[in-house]
Amino acid sequence: MLSSGRKFAGSGFGVWPCRRTIIAAMAALVLLPIEISDAGWLSDVFKSSSKQGKSSKRVATPKPATLAKPAASPKRHTAKLAALGPAGLKPSALKPVAPKCDPSKFRIVLDVGHTAESGGAISARNVDEFVFNLRLAQRIEAQLKAEGFAETRLLLTEGKARSSLVKRVSATNNLPANLFLSIHHDSVPKSFLEDWEFEGKKSRFSDRFSGYSVFVSLNNPEFKTSLSFAELLGKEMKAQGLQYAQQYSQPIMGRYRHPLLNKETGVYSYDKLVVLRKSKMPAVLLEAGSIINRDEELKMDSAERRDIISGGVTAAVKEFCDPRWGILGPV
Ligand SMILES: [Zn+2]
């Protein structure tokens, strides 16, 4: 339980000393200054614009020189498996007629949303979204690796606002990955914010909405496969007892309104999101929960909730990698 927003705002990076080397190594590979012109609500920063598009052309392609190049990409096979979908899987599909996805070679990029310098949304208790994103992504990474997905990688980007998010995507495309999952925490449009005081500091909150949501882009070249994973992810989040955020399909959201693709799993389309539409591999963005909602912020700060979400993500990845997991039961 969160005792204080300041507590982990001040010591957030000190709690993973054993991972520092790994993070530093990864950061050295993919750290790229990014420009985010709008430090407001999270969704704004992912929208492409003509300005961003122009600046992106001046961005040099990053060189992941020290990353080992995989021998062969299982993407085609993965897409084929995923395209079957859990619902459409016939008994015959249980037969190992084709080599199944090998978790040890399946490359997953966990994109930590925002940066230390440009932290995204600010929680009801004045903690940057980036802090939540990093903690959750690290927990997911640990669980995926524990389940045999040894090629799981955190994608950390640094820098102040102003740089194009295309840089982040370039790093991802050059890794390269079989699956891209961007980790975020949700907020609300500014018009919904209310004032309150937390630890003597004027703060802002909105208890109006809560829940996770999953986004895909129709403009992603692997849209169908992205949607397959998104639906698995939404299904597993729901199976963990979580509820999705329903407000995005409502008129009250104005320009933040998005089509709800699956009313059971909470999968929305957000076609302009740069990290989704520019990624060459299947790409999904998870808003794990609301940190502007005062009650949900406390939950999102708990190790218990991180474990629950990590369990959902890991189950979805396993099922995506091998749909038979969906038949064989809980993972
Ligand atoms: Zn965000």
PDB file of C-alpha atoms in Angstrom, residues 1-3 8 123-125 132 135-136 139 185 207 209-212 240-243 288-310:
ATOM      1  CA  MET A   1       0.000   0.000   0.000  1.00  0.00           C
ATOM      2  CA  LEU A   2       1.249   3.394  -0.844  1.00  0.00           C
ATOM      3  CA  SER A   3       2.251   5.290   2.225  1.00  0.00           C
ATOM      4  CA  PHE A   8       8.621   6.137  -4.186  1.00  0.00           C
ATOM      5  CA  SER A 123      -0.828  10.608 -10.434  1.00  0.00           C
ATOM      6  CA  ALA A 124      -3.314  11.882  -7.895  1.00  0.00           C
ATOM      7  CA  ARG A 125      -0.428  11.822  -5.408  1.00  0.00           C
ATOM      8  CA  PHE A 132       4.638   3.150 -12.340  1.00  0.00           C
ATOM      9  CA  ARG A 135       8.085  -0.896 -11.940  1.00  0.00           C
ATOM     10  CA  LEU A 136       5.344  -2.827 -13.671  1.00  0.00           C
ATOM     11  CA  ARG A 139       7.832  -7.158 -12.864  1.00  0.00           C
ATOM     12  CA  HIS A 185      -0.887   3.936 -16.733  1.00  0.00           C
ATOM     13  CA  ASP A 207     -12.163   9.257  -9.325  1.00  0.00           C
ATOM     14  CA  PHE A 209     -12.986   6.295 -14.167  1.00  0.00           C
ATOM     15  CA  SER A 210     -10.894   3.238 -13.464  1.00  0.00           C
ATOM     16  CA  GLY A 211      -9.688   0.075 -15.097  1.00  0.00           C
ATOM     17  CA  TYR A 212      -7.265  -1.162 -17.720  1.00  0.00           C
ATOM     18  CA  GLN A 240      -7.545 -11.915 -13.181  1.00  0.00           C
ATOM     19  CA  GLY A 241     -10.651 -10.164 -11.923  1.00  0.00           C
ATOM     20  CA  LEU A 242      -9.878  -6.769 -13.435  1.00  0.00           C
ATOM     21  CA  GLN A 243     -12.338  -4.596 -15.308  1.00  0.00           C
ATOM     22  CA  ALA A 288      -2.640  -1.030 -16.849  1.00  0.00           C
ATOM     23  CA  GLY A 289      -4.906   1.087 -14.693  1.00  0.00           C
ATOM     24  CA  SER A 290      -5.702   4.627 -13.634  1.00  0.00           C
ATOM     25  CA  ILE A 291      -3.284   6.534 -11.426  1.00  0.00           C
ATOM     26  CA  ILE A 292      -5.390   9.677 -11.388  1.00  0.00           C
ATOM     27  CA  ASN A 293      -8.105   7.734  -9.567  1.00  0.00           C
ATOM     28  CA  ARG A 294      -7.144   7.937  -5.891  1.00  0.00           C
ATOM     29  CA  ASP A 295      -8.234   4.443  -4.926  1.00  0.00           C
ATOM     30  CA  GLU A 296      -6.844   2.797  -8.004  1.00  0.00           C
ATOM     31  CA  GLU A 297      -3.546   4.601  -7.645  1.00  0.00           C
ATOM     32  CA  LEU A 298      -3.040   2.865  -4.320  1.00  0.00           C
ATOM     33  CA  LYS A 299      -3.782  -0.482  -5.929  1.00  0.00           C
ATOM     34  CA  MET A 300      -1.499   0.176  -8.866  1.00  0.00           C
ATOM     35  CA  ASP A 301       1.286   0.961  -6.437  1.00  0.00           C
ATOM     36  CA  SER A 302       0.993  -2.404  -4.722  1.00  0.00           C
ATOM     37  CA  ALA A 303       3.159  -5.418  -5.442  1.00  0.00           C
ATOM     38  CA  GLU A 304      -0.001  -7.501  -5.344  1.00  0.00           C
ATOM     39  CA  ARG A 305      -1.537  -5.619  -8.276  1.00  0.00           C
ATOM     40  CA  ARG A 306       1.716  -5.765 -10.213  1.00  0.00           C
ATOM     41  CA  ASP A 307       1.745  -9.523  -9.703  1.00  0.00           C
ATOM     42  CA  ILE A 308      -1.836  -9.811 -10.908  1.00  0.00           C
ATOM     43  CA  ILE A 309      -1.162  -7.818 -14.049  1.00  0.00           C
ATOM     44  CA  SER A 310       2.105  -9.602 -14.692  1.00  0.00           C
TER      45      SER A 310
END
